[in-house]
Amino acid sequence: MSDCIFCKIISGDIPATKVYEDAGFLAFLDIHPVSPGHTLVIPKQHYDRFETTPPEVVAELYKLLRSIAVSIAAGAGADAFNLGVNNGPAAGQVIFHTHVHVIPRKPKDGLESWGSRDYEGTEMDEVAKKIRAAIKQSAASRE
Ligand code: AMP
Ligand code: ZN
């Protein structure tokens, strides 16, 4: 996609600090890191978000993450990391080219994870019921 920043990084039109590359995927440092070594892992093929990315590409992407995420953290001097996907504007996605954040974490690094809340009344059962129905409907539409 001509106006996609990550496609421009893949084509070499925009510079990036690459840490891994193969025929189908690229990993490079996030320009505004949450922690040192914060890396973005992307497929070279352009897909705008999680649900438009073919299942086999998602599978390959997570297989690659399984192989390099520990080393990304280790290279940053960490033995822990967060894997993150901001999917859709409400979730904070700003670059619409599928990517996974690998964020190296250290003990007491001062980073906070997202907050939590309590369910009220029957809310938990109700939302679970709706999620089950949505999964069932989506599975039926694939048959
Ligand atoms: P998001 O879409 O919210 O998952 O985040 C996109 C990420 O891309 C942000 O963390 C940005 O700092 C990062 N980013 C944007 N432009 C570049 C760039 N040219 N090189 C490296 N990282 C970038
Ligand atoms: Zn792209």
PDB file of C-alpha atoms and ligand atoms in Angstrom:
ATOM      1  CA  MET A   1       0.000   0.000   0.000  1.00  0.00           C
ATOM      2  CA  SER A   2       1.573   3.228  -1.187  1.00  0.00           C
ATOM      3  CA  ASP A   3       0.609   5.417   1.806  1.00  0.00           C
ATOM      4  CA  CYS A   4       1.475   2.843   4.502  1.00  0.00           C
ATOM      5  CA  ILE A   5       4.513   3.727   6.641  1.00  0.00           C
ATOM      6  CA  PHE A   6       5.326   0.080   7.364  1.00  0.00           C
ATOM      7  CA  CYS A   7       5.124  -0.842   3.653  1.00  0.00           C
ATOM      8  CA  LYS A   8       7.560   2.017   3.034  1.00  0.00           C
ATOM      9  CA  ILE A   9       9.901   0.543   5.668  1.00  0.00           C
ATOM     10  CA  ILE A  10       9.662  -2.838   3.889  1.00  0.00           C
ATOM     11  CA  SER A  11      10.433  -1.251   0.504  1.00  0.00           C
ATOM     12  CA  GLY A  12      13.334   0.729   1.998  1.00  0.00           C
ATOM     13  CA  ASP A  13      11.745   4.133   1.271  1.00  0.00           C
ATOM     14  CA  ILE A  14      11.722   4.913   5.041  1.00  0.00           C
ATOM     15  CA  PRO A  15      14.681   3.888   7.232  1.00  0.00           C
ATOM     16  CA  ALA A  16      14.250   1.532  10.161  1.00  0.00           C
ATOM     17  CA  THR A  17      16.500  -0.185  12.663  1.00  0.00           C
ATOM     18  CA  LYS A  18      15.963  -3.785  11.589  1.00  0.00           C
ATOM     19  CA  VAL A  19      16.698  -6.675  13.930  1.00  0.00           C
ATOM     20  CA  TYR A  20      15.348  -9.606  11.865  1.00  0.00           C
ATOM     21  CA  GLU A  21      14.205 -10.170   8.294  1.00  0.00           C
ATOM     22  CA  ASP A  22      13.173 -13.137   6.179  1.00  0.00           C
ATOM     23  CA  ALA A  23      11.165 -13.580   2.969  1.00  0.00           C
ATOM     24  CA  GLY A  24       7.812 -12.986   4.658  1.00  0.00           C
ATOM     25  CA  PHE A  25       8.429 -10.976   7.832  1.00  0.00           C
ATOM     26  CA  LEU A  26      10.368  -8.047   9.255  1.00  0.00           C
ATOM     27  CA  ALA A  27      11.183  -7.016  12.824  1.00  0.00           C
ATOM     28  CA  PHE A  28      12.430  -3.503  13.619  1.00  0.00           C
ATOM     29  CA  LEU A  29      12.702  -1.226  16.625  1.00  0.00           C
ATOM     30  CA  ASP A  30       9.728   0.962  17.495  1.00  0.00           C
ATOM     31  CA  ILE A  31      10.757   4.582  17.026  1.00  0.00           C
ATOM     32  CA  HIS A  32       8.979   5.606  20.273  1.00  0.00           C
ATOM     33  CA  PRO A  33       9.775   2.668  22.568  1.00  0.00           C
ATOM     34  CA  VAL A  34       7.890   1.770  25.704  1.00  0.00           C
ATOM     35  CA  SER A  35      11.172   0.203  26.847  1.00  0.00           C
ATOM     36  CA  PRO A  36      14.613  -0.204  25.196  1.00  0.00           C
ATOM     37  CA  GLY A  37      14.448  -2.910  22.527  1.00  0.00           C
ATOM     38  CA  HIS A  38      10.675  -2.469  21.949  1.00  0.00           C
ATOM     39  CA  THR A  39      10.273  -4.231  18.600  1.00  0.00           C
ATOM     40  CA  LEU A  40       7.534  -4.401  15.980  1.00  0.00           C
ATOM     41  CA  VAL A  41       7.114  -7.642  14.043  1.00  0.00           C
ATOM     42  CA  ILE A  42       5.199  -7.393  10.757  1.00  0.00           C
ATOM     43  CA  PRO A  43       4.263  -9.484   7.746  1.00  0.00           C
ATOM     44  CA  LYS A  44       5.705  -8.060   4.512  1.00  0.00           C
ATOM     45  CA  GLN A  45       2.320  -8.441   2.844  1.00  0.00           C
ATOM     46  CA  HIS A  46       0.025  -5.514   3.719  1.00  0.00           C
ATOM     47  CA  TYR A  47      -3.052  -6.329   5.836  1.00  0.00           C
ATOM     48  CA  ASP A  48      -4.664  -3.518   7.797  1.00  0.00           C
ATOM     49  CA  ARG A  49      -5.616  -5.325  10.996  1.00  0.00           C
ATOM     50  CA  PHE A  50      -5.895  -8.649  12.803  1.00  0.00           C
ATOM     51  CA  GLU A  51      -9.167  -9.879  11.336  1.00  0.00           C
ATOM     52  CA  THR A  52      -8.229  -9.074   7.736  1.00  0.00           C
ATOM     53  CA  THR A  53      -4.952 -10.991   8.053  1.00  0.00           C
ATOM     54  CA  PRO A  54      -5.262 -14.557   6.689  1.00  0.00           C
ATOM     55  CA  PRO A  55      -5.166 -17.209   9.446  1.00  0.00           C
ATOM     56  CA  GLU A  56      -2.064 -18.822   7.930  1.00  0.00           C
ATOM     57  CA  VAL A  57      -0.192 -15.486   8.028  1.00  0.00           C
ATOM     58  CA  VAL A  58      -1.247 -14.974  11.675  1.00  0.00           C
ATOM     59  CA  ALA A  59      -0.025 -18.506  12.413  1.00  0.00           C
ATOM     60  CA  GLU A  60       3.349 -17.847  10.729  1.00  0.00           C
ATOM     61  CA  LEU A  61       3.649 -14.494  12.524  1.00  0.00           C
ATOM     62  CA  TYR A  62       3.132 -16.093  15.949  1.00  0.00           C
ATOM     63  CA  LYS A  63       5.448 -18.959  15.031  1.00  0.00           C
ATOM     64  CA  LEU A  64       8.124 -16.377  14.278  1.00  0.00           C
ATOM     65  CA  LEU A  65       7.355 -14.551  17.541  1.00  0.00           C
ATOM     66  CA  ARG A  66       7.777 -17.862  19.364  1.00  0.00           C
ATOM     67  CA  SER A  67      11.227 -18.116  17.844  1.00  0.00           C
ATOM     68  CA  ILE A  68      12.526 -14.514  18.255  1.00  0.00           C
ATOM     69  CA  ALA A  69      10.649 -12.822  21.136  1.00  0.00           C
ATOM     70  CA  VAL A  70      12.815 -14.383  23.856  1.00  0.00           C
ATOM     71  CA  SER A  71      15.950 -13.252  21.993  1.00  0.00           C
ATOM     72  CA  ILE A  72      14.557  -9.731  21.514  1.00  0.00           C
ATOM     73  CA  ALA A  73      14.047  -9.507  25.285  1.00  0.00           C
ATOM     74  CA  ALA A  74      17.431 -11.138  25.986  1.00  0.00           C
ATOM     75  CA  GLY A  75      19.166  -8.673  23.679  1.00  0.00           C
ATOM     76  CA  ALA A  76      17.586  -5.871  25.691  1.00  0.00           C
ATOM     77  CA  GLY A  77      18.821  -7.489  28.920  1.00  0.00           C
ATOM     78  CA  ALA A  78      15.387  -8.745  29.926  1.00  0.00           C
ATOM     79  CA  ASP A  79      13.914 -12.169  30.594  1.00  0.00           C
ATOM     80  CA  ALA A  80      10.307 -10.993  30.395  1.00  0.00           C
ATOM     81  CA  PHE A  81       8.240  -9.275  27.726  1.00  0.00           C
ATOM     82  CA  ASN A  82       4.745  -8.208  26.776  1.00  0.00           C
ATOM     83  CA  LEU A  83       3.338  -9.157  23.371  1.00  0.00           C
ATOM     84  CA  GLY A  84       0.808  -6.547  22.301  1.00  0.00           C
ATOM     85  CA  VAL A  85      -1.652  -5.973  19.492  1.00  0.00           C
ATOM     86  CA  ASN A  86      -3.587  -2.708  19.318  1.00  0.00           C
ATOM     87  CA  ASN A  87      -6.397  -3.747  17.006  1.00  0.00           C
ATOM     88  CA  GLY A  88      -8.678  -0.967  15.772  1.00  0.00           C
ATOM     89  CA  PRO A  89      -8.750   2.757  16.613  1.00  0.00           C
ATOM     90  CA  ALA A  90     -10.543   2.282  19.956  1.00  0.00           C
ATOM     91  CA  ALA A  91      -7.716  -0.063  21.007  1.00  0.00           C
ATOM     92  CA  GLY A  92      -5.098   2.527  20.082  1.00  0.00           C
ATOM     93  CA  GLN A  93      -4.105   1.242  16.637  1.00  0.00           C
ATOM     94  CA  VAL A  94      -2.543   4.089  14.675  1.00  0.00           C
ATOM     95  CA  ILE A  95      -0.643   2.204  11.962  1.00  0.00           C
ATOM     96  CA  PHE A  96      -2.989   0.098   9.870  1.00  0.00           C
ATOM     97  CA  HIS A  97      -0.510  -2.574   8.832  1.00  0.00           C
ATOM     98  CA  THR A  98      -0.769  -5.710  10.980  1.00  0.00           C
ATOM     99  CA  HIS A  99       1.943  -5.768  13.640  1.00  0.00           C
ATOM    100  CA  VAL A 100       2.771  -7.210  17.034  1.00  0.00           C
ATOM    101  CA  HIS A 101       4.675  -5.250  19.692  1.00  0.00           C
ATOM    102  CA  VAL A 102       7.374  -7.096  21.646  1.00  0.00           C
ATOM    103  CA  ILE A 103       8.070  -5.023  24.763  1.00  0.00           C
ATOM    104  CA  PRO A 104      11.007  -6.187  26.918  1.00  0.00           C
ATOM    105  CA  ARG A 105      10.211  -5.952  30.638  1.00  0.00           C
ATOM    106  CA  LYS A 106      12.403  -5.857  33.726  1.00  0.00           C
ATOM    107  CA  PRO A 107      11.459  -6.161  37.390  1.00  0.00           C
ATOM    108  CA  LYS A 108      10.264  -2.861  38.815  1.00  0.00           C
ATOM    109  CA  ASP A 109      10.679  -1.110  35.446  1.00  0.00           C
ATOM    110  CA  GLY A 110       7.918   1.280  36.412  1.00  0.00           C
ATOM    111  CA  LEU A 111       5.646   0.350  33.492  1.00  0.00           C
ATOM    112  CA  GLU A 112       2.038  -0.216  34.368  1.00  0.00           C
ATOM    113  CA  SER A 113      -0.269  -2.659  32.653  1.00  0.00           C
ATOM    114  CA  TRP A 114      -3.855  -1.718  31.843  1.00  0.00           C
ATOM    115  CA  GLY A 115      -6.230  -1.386  34.776  1.00  0.00           C
ATOM    116  CA  SER A 116      -8.915  -3.790  35.869  1.00  0.00           C
ATOM    117  CA  ARG A 117     -12.462  -3.502  37.146  1.00  0.00           C
ATOM    118  CA  ASP A 118     -15.096  -5.629  38.822  1.00  0.00           C
ATOM    119  CA  TYR A 119     -18.145  -7.102  37.097  1.00  0.00           C
ATOM    120  CA  GLU A 120     -21.472  -5.919  38.426  1.00  0.00           C
ATOM    121  CA  GLY A 121     -24.556  -8.108  38.938  1.00  0.00           C
ATOM    122  CA  THR A 122     -25.163 -10.422  35.973  1.00  0.00           C
ATOM    123  CA  GLU A 123     -22.814  -8.498  33.637  1.00  0.00           C
ATOM    124  CA  MET A 124     -20.192 -11.295  33.497  1.00  0.00           C
ATOM    125  CA  ASP A 125     -22.721 -13.994  32.534  1.00  0.00           C
ATOM    126  CA  GLU A 126     -24.384 -11.678  30.030  1.00  0.00           C
ATOM    127  CA  VAL A 127     -21.211 -10.729  28.198  1.00  0.00           C
ATOM    128  CA  ALA A 128     -20.032 -14.385  28.180  1.00  0.00           C
ATOM    129  CA  LYS A 129     -23.374 -15.395  26.620  1.00  0.00           C
ATOM    130  CA  LYS A 130     -23.000 -12.758  23.886  1.00  0.00           C
ATOM    131  CA  ILE A 131     -19.386 -13.768  23.188  1.00  0.00           C
ATOM    132  CA  ARG A 132     -20.373 -17.460  22.899  1.00  0.00           C
ATOM    133  CA  ALA A 133     -23.168 -16.515  20.454  1.00  0.00           C
ATOM    134  CA  ALA A 134     -20.802 -14.357  18.369  1.00  0.00           C
ATOM    135  CA  ILE A 135     -18.212 -17.163  18.174  1.00  0.00           C
ATOM    136  CA  LYS A 136     -20.923 -19.660  17.200  1.00  0.00           C
ATOM    137  CA  GLN A 137     -22.295 -17.339  14.527  1.00  0.00           C
ATOM    138  CA  SER A 138     -18.830 -16.664  13.125  1.00  0.00           C
ATOM    139  CA  ALA A 139     -18.058 -20.417  13.021  1.00  0.00           C
ATOM    140  CA  ALA A 140     -21.393 -21.083  11.272  1.00  0.00           C
ATOM    141  CA  SER A 141     -20.690 -18.422   8.655  1.00  0.00           C
ATOM    142  CA  ARG A 142     -17.372 -20.136   7.848  1.00  0.00           C
ATOM    143  CA  GLU A 143     -19.039 -23.545   7.235  1.00  0.00           C
TER     144      GLU A 143
HETATM  145  P1  AMP B   1      -0.032   0.942  17.104  1.00  0.00           P
HETATM  146  O1  AMP B   1      -0.620   1.137  15.732  1.00  0.00           O
HETATM  147  O2  AMP B   1      -0.730   1.753  18.156  1.00  0.00           O
HETATM  148  O3  AMP B   1       0.073  -0.500  17.506  1.00  0.00           O
HETATM  149  O4  AMP B   1       1.439   1.504  17.146  1.00  0.00           O
HETATM  150  C1  AMP B   1       2.220   1.784  16.039  1.00  0.00           C
HETATM  151  C2  AMP B   1       3.637   1.910  16.525  1.00  0.00           C
HETATM  152  O5  AMP B   1       4.445   2.214  15.406  1.00  0.00           O
HETATM  153  C3  AMP B   1       3.868   3.032  17.555  1.00  0.00           C
HETATM  154  O6  AMP B   1       4.372   2.458  18.757  1.00  0.00           O
HETATM  155  C4  AMP B   1       4.894   3.947  16.875  1.00  0.00           C
HETATM  156  O7  AMP B   1       5.865   4.452  17.772  1.00  0.00           O
HETATM  157  C5  AMP B   1       5.507   3.022  15.834  1.00  0.00           C
HETATM  158  N1  AMP B   1       6.033   3.702  14.660  1.00  0.00           N
HETATM  159  C6  AMP B   1       5.407   4.619  13.893  1.00  0.00           C
HETATM  160  N2  AMP B   1       6.204   5.006  12.879  1.00  0.00           N
HETATM  161  C7  AMP B   1       7.358   4.303  12.997  1.00  0.00           C
HETATM  162  C8  AMP B   1       8.583   4.266  12.260  1.00  0.00           C
HETATM  163  N3  AMP B   1       8.768   5.018  11.171  1.00  0.00           N
HETATM  164  N4  AMP B   1       9.551   3.432  12.692  1.00  0.00           N
HETATM  165  C9  AMP B   1       9.374   2.666  13.785  1.00  0.00           C
HETATM  166  N5  AMP B   1       8.240   2.652  14.522  1.00  0.00           N
HETATM  167  C10 AMP B   1       7.250   3.474  14.140  1.00  0.00           C
HETATM  168 ZN    ZN B   2       1.467  -1.653   4.835  1.00  0.00          ZN
END
